[in-house]
Short mmCIF file of C-alpha atoms and ligand atoms in Angstrom, two decimals:
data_model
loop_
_atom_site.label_atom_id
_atom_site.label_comp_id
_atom_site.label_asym_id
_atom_site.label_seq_id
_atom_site.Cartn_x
_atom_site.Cartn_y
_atom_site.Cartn_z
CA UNK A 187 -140.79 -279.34 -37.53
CA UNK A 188 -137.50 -281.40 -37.23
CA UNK A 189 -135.47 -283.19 -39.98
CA UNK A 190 -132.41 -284.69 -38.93
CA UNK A 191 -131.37 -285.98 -42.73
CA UNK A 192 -130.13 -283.24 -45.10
CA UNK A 193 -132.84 -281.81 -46.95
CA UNK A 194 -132.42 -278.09 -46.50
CA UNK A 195 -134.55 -275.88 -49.26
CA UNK A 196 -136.14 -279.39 -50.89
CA UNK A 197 -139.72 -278.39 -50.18
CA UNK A 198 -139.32 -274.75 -48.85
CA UNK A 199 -136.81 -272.14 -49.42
CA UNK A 200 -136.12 -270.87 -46.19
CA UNK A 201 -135.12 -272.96 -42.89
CA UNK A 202 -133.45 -273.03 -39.88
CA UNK A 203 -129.66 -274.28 -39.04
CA UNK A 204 -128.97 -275.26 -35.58
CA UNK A 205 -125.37 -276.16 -35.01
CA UNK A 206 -125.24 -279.13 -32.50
CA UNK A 207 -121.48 -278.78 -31.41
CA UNK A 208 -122.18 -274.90 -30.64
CA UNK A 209 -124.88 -276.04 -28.08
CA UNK A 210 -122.49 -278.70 -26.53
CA UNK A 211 -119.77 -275.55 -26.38
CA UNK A 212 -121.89 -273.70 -24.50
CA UNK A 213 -122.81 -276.40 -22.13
CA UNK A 214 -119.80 -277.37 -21.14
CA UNK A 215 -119.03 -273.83 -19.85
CA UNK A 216 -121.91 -274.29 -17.67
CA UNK A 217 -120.22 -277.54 -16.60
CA UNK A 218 -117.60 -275.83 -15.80
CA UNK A 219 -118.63 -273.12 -13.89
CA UNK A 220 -120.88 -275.50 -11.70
CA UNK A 221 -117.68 -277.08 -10.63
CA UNK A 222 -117.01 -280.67 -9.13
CA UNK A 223 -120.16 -281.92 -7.51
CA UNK A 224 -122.42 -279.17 -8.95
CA UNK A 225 -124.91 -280.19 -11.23
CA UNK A 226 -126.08 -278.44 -14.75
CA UNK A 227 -130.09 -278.36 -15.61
CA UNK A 228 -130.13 -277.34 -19.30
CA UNK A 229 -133.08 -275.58 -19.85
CA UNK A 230 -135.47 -276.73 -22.31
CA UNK A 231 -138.73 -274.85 -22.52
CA UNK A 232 -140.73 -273.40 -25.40
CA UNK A 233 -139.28 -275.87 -27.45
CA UNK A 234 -135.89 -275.64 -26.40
CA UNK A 235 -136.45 -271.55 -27.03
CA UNK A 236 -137.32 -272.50 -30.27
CA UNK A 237 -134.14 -275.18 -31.13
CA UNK A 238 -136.14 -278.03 -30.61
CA UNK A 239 -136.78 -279.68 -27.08
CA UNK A 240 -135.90 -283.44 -28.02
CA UNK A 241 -132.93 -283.14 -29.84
CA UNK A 242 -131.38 -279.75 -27.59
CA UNK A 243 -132.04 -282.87 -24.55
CA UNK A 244 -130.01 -285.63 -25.96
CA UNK A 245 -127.23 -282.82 -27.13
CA UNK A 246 -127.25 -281.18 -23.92
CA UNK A 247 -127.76 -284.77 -21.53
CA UNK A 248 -124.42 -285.56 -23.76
CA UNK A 249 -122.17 -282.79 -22.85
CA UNK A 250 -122.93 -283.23 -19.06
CA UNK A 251 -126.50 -281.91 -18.09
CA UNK A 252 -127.61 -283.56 -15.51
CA UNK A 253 -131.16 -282.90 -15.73
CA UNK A 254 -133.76 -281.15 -17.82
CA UNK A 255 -136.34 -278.46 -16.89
CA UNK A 256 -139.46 -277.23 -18.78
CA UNK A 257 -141.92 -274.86 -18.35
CA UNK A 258 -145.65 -277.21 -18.77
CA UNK A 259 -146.24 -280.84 -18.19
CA UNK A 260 -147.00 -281.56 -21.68
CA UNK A 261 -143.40 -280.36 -22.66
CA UNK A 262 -142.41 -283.04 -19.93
CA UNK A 263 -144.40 -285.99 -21.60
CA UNK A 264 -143.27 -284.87 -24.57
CA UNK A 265 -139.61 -285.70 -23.73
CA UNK A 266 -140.53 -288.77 -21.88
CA UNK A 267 -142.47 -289.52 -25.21
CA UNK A 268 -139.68 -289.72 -26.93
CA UNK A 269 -137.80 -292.14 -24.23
CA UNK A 270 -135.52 -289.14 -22.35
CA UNK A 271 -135.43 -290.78 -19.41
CA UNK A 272 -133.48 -288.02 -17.35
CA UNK A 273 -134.65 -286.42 -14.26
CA UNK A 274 -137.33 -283.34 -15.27
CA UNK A 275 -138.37 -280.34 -13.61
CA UNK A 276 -141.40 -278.31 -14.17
CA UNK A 277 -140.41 -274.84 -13.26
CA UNK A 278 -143.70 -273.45 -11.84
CA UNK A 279 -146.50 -275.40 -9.97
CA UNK A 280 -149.02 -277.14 -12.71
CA UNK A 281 -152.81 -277.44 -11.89
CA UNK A 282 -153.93 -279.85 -9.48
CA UNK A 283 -155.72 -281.74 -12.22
CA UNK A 284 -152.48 -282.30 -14.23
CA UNK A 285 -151.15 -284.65 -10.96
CA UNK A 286 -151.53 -287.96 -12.41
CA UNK A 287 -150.20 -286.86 -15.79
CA UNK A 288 -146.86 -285.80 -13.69
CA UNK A 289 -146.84 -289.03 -11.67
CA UNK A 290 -146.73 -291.11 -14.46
CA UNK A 291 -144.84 -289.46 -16.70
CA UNK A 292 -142.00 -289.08 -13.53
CA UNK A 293 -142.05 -285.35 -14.35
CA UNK A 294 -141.24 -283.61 -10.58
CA UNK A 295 -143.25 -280.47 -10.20
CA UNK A 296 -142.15 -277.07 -8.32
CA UNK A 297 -144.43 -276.31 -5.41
CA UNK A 298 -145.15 -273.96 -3.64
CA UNK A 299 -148.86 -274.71 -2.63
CA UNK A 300 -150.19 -276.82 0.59
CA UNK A 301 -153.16 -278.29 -1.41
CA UNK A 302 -150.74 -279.15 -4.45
CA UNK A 303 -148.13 -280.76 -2.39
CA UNK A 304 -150.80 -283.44 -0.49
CA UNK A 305 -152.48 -283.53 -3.42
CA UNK A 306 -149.33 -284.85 -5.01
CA UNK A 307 -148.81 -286.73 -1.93
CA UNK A 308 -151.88 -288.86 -2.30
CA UNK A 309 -151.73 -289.74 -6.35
CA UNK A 310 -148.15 -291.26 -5.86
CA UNK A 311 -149.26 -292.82 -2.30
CA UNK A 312 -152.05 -294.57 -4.47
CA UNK A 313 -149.26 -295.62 -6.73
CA UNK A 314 -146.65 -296.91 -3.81
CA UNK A 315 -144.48 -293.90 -5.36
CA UNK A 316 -142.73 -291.40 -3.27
CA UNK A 317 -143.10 -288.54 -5.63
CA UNK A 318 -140.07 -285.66 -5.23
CA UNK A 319 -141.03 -281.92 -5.68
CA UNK A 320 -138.83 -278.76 -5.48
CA UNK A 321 -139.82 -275.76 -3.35
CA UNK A 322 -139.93 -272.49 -4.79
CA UNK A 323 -138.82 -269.31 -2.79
CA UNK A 324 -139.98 -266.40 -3.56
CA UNK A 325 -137.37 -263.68 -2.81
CA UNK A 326 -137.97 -260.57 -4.50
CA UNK A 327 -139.14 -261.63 -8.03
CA UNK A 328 -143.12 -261.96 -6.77
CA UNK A 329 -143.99 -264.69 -9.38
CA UNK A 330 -144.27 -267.89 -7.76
CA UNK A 331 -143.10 -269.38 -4.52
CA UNK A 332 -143.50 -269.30 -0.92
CA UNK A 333 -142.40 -266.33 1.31
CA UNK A 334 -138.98 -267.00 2.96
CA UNK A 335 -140.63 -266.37 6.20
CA UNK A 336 -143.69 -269.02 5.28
CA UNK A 337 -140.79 -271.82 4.02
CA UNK A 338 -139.94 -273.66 7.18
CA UNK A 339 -143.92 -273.80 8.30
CA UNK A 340 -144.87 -275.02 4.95
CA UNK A 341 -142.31 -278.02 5.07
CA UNK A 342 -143.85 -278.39 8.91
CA UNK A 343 -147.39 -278.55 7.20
CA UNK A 344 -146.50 -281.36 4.50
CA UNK A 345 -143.78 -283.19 5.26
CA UNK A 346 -145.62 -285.81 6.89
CA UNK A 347 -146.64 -287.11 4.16
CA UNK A 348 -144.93 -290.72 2.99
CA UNK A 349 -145.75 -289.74 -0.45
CA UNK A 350 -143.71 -287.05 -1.25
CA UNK A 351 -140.10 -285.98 -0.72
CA UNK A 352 -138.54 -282.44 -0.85
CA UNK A 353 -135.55 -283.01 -3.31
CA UNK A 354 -134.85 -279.22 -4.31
CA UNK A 355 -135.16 -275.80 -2.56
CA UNK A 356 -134.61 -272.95 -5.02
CA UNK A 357 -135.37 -269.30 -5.73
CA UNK A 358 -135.08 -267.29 -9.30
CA UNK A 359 -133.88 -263.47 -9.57
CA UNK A 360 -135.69 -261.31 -11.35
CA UNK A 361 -132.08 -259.00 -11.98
CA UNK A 362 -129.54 -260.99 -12.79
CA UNK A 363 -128.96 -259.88 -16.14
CA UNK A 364 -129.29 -255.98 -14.92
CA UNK A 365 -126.31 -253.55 -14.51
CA UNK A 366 -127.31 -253.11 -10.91
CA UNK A 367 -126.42 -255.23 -8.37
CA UNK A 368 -128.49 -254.13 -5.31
CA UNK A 369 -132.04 -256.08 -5.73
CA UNK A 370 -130.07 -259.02 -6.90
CA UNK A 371 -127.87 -258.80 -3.42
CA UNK A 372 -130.92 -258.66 -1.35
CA UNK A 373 -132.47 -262.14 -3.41
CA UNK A 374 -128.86 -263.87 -2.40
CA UNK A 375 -129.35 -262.18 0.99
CA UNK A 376 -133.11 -263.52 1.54
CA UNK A 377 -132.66 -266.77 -0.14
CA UNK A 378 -129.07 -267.94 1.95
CA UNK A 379 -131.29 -267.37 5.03
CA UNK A 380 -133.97 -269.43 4.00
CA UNK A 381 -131.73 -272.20 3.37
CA UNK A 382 -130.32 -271.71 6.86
CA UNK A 383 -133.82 -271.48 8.41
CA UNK A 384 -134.62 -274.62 6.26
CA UNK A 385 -131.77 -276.64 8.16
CA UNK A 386 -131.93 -275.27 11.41
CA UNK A 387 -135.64 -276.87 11.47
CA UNK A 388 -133.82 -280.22 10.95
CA UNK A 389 -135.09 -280.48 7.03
CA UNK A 390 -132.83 -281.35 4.30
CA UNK A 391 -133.22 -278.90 1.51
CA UNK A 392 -131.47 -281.61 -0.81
CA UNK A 393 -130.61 -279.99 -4.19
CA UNK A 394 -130.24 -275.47 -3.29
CA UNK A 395 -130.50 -274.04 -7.10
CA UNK A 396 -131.02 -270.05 -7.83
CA UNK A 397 -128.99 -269.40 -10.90
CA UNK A 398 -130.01 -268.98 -14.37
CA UNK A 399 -127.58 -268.34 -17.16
CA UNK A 400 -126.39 -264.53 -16.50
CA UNK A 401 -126.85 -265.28 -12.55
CA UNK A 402 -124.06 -268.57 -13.19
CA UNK A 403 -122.06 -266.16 -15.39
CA UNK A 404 -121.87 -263.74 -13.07
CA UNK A 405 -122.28 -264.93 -9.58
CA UNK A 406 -120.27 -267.91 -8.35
CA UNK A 407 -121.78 -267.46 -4.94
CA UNK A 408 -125.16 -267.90 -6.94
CA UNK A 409 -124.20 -271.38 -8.37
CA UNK A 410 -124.78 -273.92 -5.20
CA UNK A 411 -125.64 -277.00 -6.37
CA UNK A 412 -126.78 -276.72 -9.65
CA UNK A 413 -127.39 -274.20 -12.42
CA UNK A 414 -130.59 -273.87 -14.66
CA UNK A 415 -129.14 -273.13 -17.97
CA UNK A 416 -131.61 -271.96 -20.46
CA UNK A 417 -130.30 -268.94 -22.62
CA UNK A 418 -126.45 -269.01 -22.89
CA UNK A 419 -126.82 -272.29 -23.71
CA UNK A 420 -127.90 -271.44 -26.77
CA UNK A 421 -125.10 -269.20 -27.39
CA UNK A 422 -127.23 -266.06 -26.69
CA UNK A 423 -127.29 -262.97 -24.11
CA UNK A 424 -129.94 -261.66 -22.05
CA UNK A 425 -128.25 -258.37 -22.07
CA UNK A 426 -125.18 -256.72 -22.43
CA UNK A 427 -123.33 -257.27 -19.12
CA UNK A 428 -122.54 -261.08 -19.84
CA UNK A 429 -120.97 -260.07 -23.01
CA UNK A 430 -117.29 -259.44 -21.56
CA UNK A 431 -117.68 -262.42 -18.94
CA UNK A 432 -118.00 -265.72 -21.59
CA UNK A 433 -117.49 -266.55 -24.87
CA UNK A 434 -120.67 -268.19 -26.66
CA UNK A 435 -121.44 -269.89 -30.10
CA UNK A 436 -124.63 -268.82 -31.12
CA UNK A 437 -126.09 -271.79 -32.49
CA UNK A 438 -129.41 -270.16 -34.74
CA UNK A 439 -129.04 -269.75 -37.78
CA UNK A 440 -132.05 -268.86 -40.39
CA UNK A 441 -131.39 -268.82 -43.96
CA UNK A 442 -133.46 -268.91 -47.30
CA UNK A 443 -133.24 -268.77 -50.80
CA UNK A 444 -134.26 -265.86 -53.02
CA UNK A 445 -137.14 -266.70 -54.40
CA UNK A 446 -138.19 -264.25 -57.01
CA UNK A 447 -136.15 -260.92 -58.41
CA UNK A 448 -137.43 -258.12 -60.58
CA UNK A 449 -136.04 -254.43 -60.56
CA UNK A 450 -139.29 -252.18 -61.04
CA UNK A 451 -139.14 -248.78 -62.62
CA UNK A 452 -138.78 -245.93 -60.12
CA UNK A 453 -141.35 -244.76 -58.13
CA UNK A 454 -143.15 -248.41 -58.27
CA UNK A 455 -144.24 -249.41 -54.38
CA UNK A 456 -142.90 -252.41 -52.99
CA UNK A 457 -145.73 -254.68 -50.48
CA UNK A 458 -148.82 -254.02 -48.37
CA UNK A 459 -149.47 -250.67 -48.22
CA UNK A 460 -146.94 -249.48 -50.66
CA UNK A 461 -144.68 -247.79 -48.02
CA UNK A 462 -141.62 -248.06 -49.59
CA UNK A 463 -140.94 -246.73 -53.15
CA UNK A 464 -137.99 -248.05 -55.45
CA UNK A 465 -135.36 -245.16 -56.55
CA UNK A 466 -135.67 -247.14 -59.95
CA UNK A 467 -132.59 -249.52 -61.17
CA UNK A 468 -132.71 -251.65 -58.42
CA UNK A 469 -132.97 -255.07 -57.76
CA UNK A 470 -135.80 -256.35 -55.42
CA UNK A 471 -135.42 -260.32 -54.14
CA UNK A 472 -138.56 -261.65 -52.67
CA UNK A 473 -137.66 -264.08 -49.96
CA UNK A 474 -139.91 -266.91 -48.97
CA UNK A 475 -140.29 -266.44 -45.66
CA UNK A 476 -142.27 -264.12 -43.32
CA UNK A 477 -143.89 -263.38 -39.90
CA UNK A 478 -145.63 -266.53 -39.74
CA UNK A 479 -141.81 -267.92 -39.75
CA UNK A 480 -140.83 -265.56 -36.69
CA UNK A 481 -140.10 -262.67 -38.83
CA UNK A 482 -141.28 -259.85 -36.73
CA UNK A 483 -143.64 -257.55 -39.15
CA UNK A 484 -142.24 -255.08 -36.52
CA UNK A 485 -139.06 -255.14 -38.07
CA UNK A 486 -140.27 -253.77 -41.61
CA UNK A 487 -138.08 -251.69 -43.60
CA UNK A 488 -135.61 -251.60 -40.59
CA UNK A 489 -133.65 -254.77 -40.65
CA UNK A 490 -130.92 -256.41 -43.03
CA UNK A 491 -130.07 -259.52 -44.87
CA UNK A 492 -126.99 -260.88 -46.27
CA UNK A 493 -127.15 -261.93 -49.91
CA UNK A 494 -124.08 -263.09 -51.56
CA UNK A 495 -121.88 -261.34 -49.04
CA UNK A 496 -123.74 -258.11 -49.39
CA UNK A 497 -125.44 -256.60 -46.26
CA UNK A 498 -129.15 -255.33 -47.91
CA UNK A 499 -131.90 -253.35 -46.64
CA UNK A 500 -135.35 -255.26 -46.13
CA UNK A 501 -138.10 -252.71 -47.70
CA UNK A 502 -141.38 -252.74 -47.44
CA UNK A 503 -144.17 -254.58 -44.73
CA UNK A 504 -142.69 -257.77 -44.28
CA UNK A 505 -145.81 -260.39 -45.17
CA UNK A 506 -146.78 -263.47 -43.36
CA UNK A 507 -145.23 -265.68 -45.58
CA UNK A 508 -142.87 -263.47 -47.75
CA UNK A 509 -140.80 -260.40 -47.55
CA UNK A 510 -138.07 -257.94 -50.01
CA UNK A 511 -135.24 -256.78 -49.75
CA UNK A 512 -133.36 -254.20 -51.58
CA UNK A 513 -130.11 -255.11 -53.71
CA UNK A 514 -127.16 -252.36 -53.78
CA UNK A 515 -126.68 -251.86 -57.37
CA UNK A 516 -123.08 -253.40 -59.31
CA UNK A 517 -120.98 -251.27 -58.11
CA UNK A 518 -117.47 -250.99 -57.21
CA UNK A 519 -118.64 -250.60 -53.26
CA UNK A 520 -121.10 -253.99 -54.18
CA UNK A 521 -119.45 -255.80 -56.45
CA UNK A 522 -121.59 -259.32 -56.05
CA UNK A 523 -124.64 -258.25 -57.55
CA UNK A 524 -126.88 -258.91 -59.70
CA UNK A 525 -128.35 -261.83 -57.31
CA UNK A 526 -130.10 -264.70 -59.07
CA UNK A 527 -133.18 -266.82 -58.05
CA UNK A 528 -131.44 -269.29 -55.51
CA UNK A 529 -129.07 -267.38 -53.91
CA UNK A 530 -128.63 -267.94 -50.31
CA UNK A 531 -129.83 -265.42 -48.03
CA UNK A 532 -128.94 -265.28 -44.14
CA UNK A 533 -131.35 -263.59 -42.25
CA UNK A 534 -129.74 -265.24 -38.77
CA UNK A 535 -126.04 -265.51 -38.39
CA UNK A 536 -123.06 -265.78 -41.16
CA UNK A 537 -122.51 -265.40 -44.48
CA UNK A 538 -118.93 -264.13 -45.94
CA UNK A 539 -117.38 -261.73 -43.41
CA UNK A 540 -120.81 -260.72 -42.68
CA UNK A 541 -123.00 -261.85 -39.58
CA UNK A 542 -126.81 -260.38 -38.49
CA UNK A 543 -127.22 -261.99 -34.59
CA UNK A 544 -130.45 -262.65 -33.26
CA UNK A 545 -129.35 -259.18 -30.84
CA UNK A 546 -129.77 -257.27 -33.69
CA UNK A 547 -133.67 -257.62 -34.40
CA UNK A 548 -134.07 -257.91 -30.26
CA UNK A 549 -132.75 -254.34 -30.24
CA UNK A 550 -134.86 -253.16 -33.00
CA UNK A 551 -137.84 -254.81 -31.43
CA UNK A 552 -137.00 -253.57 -27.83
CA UNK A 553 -136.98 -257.49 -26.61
CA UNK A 554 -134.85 -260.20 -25.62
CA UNK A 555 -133.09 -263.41 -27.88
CA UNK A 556 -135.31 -265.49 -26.22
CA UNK A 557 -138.47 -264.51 -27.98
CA UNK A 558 -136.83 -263.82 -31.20
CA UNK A 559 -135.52 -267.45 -31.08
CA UNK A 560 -138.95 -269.16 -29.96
CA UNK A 561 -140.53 -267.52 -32.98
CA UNK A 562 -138.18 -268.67 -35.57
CA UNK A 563 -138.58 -272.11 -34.18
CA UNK A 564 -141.83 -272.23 -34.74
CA UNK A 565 -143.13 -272.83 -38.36
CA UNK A 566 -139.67 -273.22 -40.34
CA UNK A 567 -138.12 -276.84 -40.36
CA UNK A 568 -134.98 -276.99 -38.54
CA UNK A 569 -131.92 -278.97 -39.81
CA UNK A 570 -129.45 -280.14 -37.46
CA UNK A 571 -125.43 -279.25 -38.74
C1 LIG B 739 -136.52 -269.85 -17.93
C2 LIG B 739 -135.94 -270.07 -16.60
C3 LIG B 739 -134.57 -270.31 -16.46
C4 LIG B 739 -133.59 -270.17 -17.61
O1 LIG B 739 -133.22 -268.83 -17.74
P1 LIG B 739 -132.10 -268.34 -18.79
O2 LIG B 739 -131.91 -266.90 -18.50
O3 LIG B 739 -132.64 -268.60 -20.14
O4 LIG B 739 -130.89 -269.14 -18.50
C5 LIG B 739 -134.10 -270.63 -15.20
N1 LIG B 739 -134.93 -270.68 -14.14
C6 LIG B 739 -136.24 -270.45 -14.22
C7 LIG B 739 -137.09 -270.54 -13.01
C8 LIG B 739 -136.80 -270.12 -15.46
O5 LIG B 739 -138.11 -269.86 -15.54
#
């Protein structure tokens, strides 16, 4: 759900920020890391990894993307739905069936199928289209693509055809964002020499891509022509090793507002299943939000939330809809307390000199940002700042 006018908490206590000018930071990096000539493809699947496709596209098409690239036609015509008329890649190869959807909708698939590529051939034929598609090599990472030795005889096999038109040739690593170097080498290795093949056979591999975010941090030698920028264009790591290479703006926030406090008498159990038990004197805030919002029940009783500058402990299962959290007594050490119904809680990002990132509960949960991100986009509104 999207709201672009200013109605954070007016129907629902809990939300998420995303902060527009932080996205257009990061992009421009990538801009300028592709270099003069080089283009940027900003990433936009799942939703924009959960920041919302449409908007994330005009921000991103703004700061100097070039194109746009999602994971499923109907992310495509979504876009196109909403009149983004930038170029838009699919990143995998769609199902036959799905042909004249991506025809009409000017959506250009990957391919890395005979069948899919005449079948493409002969819906935009019928049309008096030429349709472009991008080539996938597969290098190392075994998901999708052709075999670098198979490349050259597959363009032999297709390009015949007056209805189709190779306008990319690119390959994805599958360890760009590891510590080690060596499998990633051996992708470079496999995919320069498929380019080279590629030419030699007098084909023009038009737009040569392989990078994603840490591979564009990292590699120059990876960026060719263009960049796919997905995850550090939302201001967010894959892993570690990018951290000391770029500075980012994360730009996910989620917030709520306490919704309900008591302080129950000591030994009373807090939640499903009663797994946490109050020392007594303490302040429990209910929050209105849960892990139908994204809120991993994973992360019960091991995660944290700021409340009026004070870093608390969440306690007890978190619920779909609702969770607690603990509230350090008036002390000296916590001197905000007693918190109030209404108080602003930051479960995502700042509050005061305190900040929980999106790392933190993909740590606890042994994942990446991205899926911590796509969840939280899901079922809370988002509000554009
Ligand atoms: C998702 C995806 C990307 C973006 O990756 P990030 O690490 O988020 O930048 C790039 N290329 C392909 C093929 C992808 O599937």
């Amino acid at each position: 759900m999207d709201e672009s006018t200013d109605g954070r908490g007016l129907t629902r206590w809990a939300w998420v920020e995303i902060d527009s000018s932080a996205i257009a930071y990061n992009l421009r990096k990538a801009r300028n890391m592709a270099g003069r000539g080089g283009q940027v493809m900003a990433v936009v699947k799942a939703d924009a990894y959960g920041h919302g496709a449409e908007q994330v596209s005009r921000i991103a098409l703004k700061a100097g993307a070039d194109r746009l690239a999602v994971a499923m036609v109907a992310e495509g015509v979504k876009l196109r739905s909403v009149g983004i008329a930038a170029p838009i890649l699919c990143l995998a190869e769609p199902p036959i069936t799905s042909i004249p959807l991506l025809v009409d909708n000017r959506i250009t698939p990957t391919v890395d199928t005979v069948d899919f590529a005449i079948a493409l051939g002969e819906a935009a034929d019928a049309r008096g289209q030429v349709a472009p598609y991008h080539l996938a090599i597969n290098t190392g990472m075994n998901r999708i693509g052709v075999m670098p030795v198979d490349a050259v005889p597959f363009l032999r096999a297709i390009d015949f055809h007056r209805g189709i038109q190779l306008e990319g040739v690119f390959t994805h690593f599958a360890t760009a964002d590891c510590p080690e170097e060596w499998d990633f080498r051996i992708q470079l290795r496999r995919f320069n020499e498929t380019i080279d093949a590629i030419r030699a056979a007098g084909f023009n591999p038009g737009i040569v891509h392989a990078a994603s975010s840490p591979a564009t941090i990292r590699y120059p030698e990876a960026r060719f022509d263009m960049v796919r920028y997905g995850i550090s264009m939302y201001g967010l790591h894959s892993s570690d090793v990018t951290r000391s290479l770029i500075e980012l703006r994360p730009a996910m926030s989620v917030k709520a507002r306490v919704s309900f406090v008591k302080t129950p008498a000591t030994g009373e159990g807090v939640s499903y299943g009663m797994h946490y038990r109050t020392p007594g004197g303490i302040q429990i805030a209910t929050l209105p939000l849960g892990y139908g919002d994204g809120m991993a029940r994973a992360l019960s009783g091991r995660c944290h939330v700021l409340i009026n500058g004070m870093r608390c402990n969440q306690v007890g299962n978190v619920c779909m809809d609702q969770m607690m959290v603990e509230i350090p007594g008036n002390s000296p050490l916590h001197p905000h307390g007693p918190v109030e119904i209404g108080d602003e809680a930051v479960i995502i990002g700042r509050q005061g000199d305190g900040e929980i990132m999106l790392d933190e509960h993909a740590d606890l949960l042994g994942t990446v940002t991205h899926e911590v991100a796509i969840h939280f986009g899901q079922r809370l509104q988002r509000f554009y700042v």
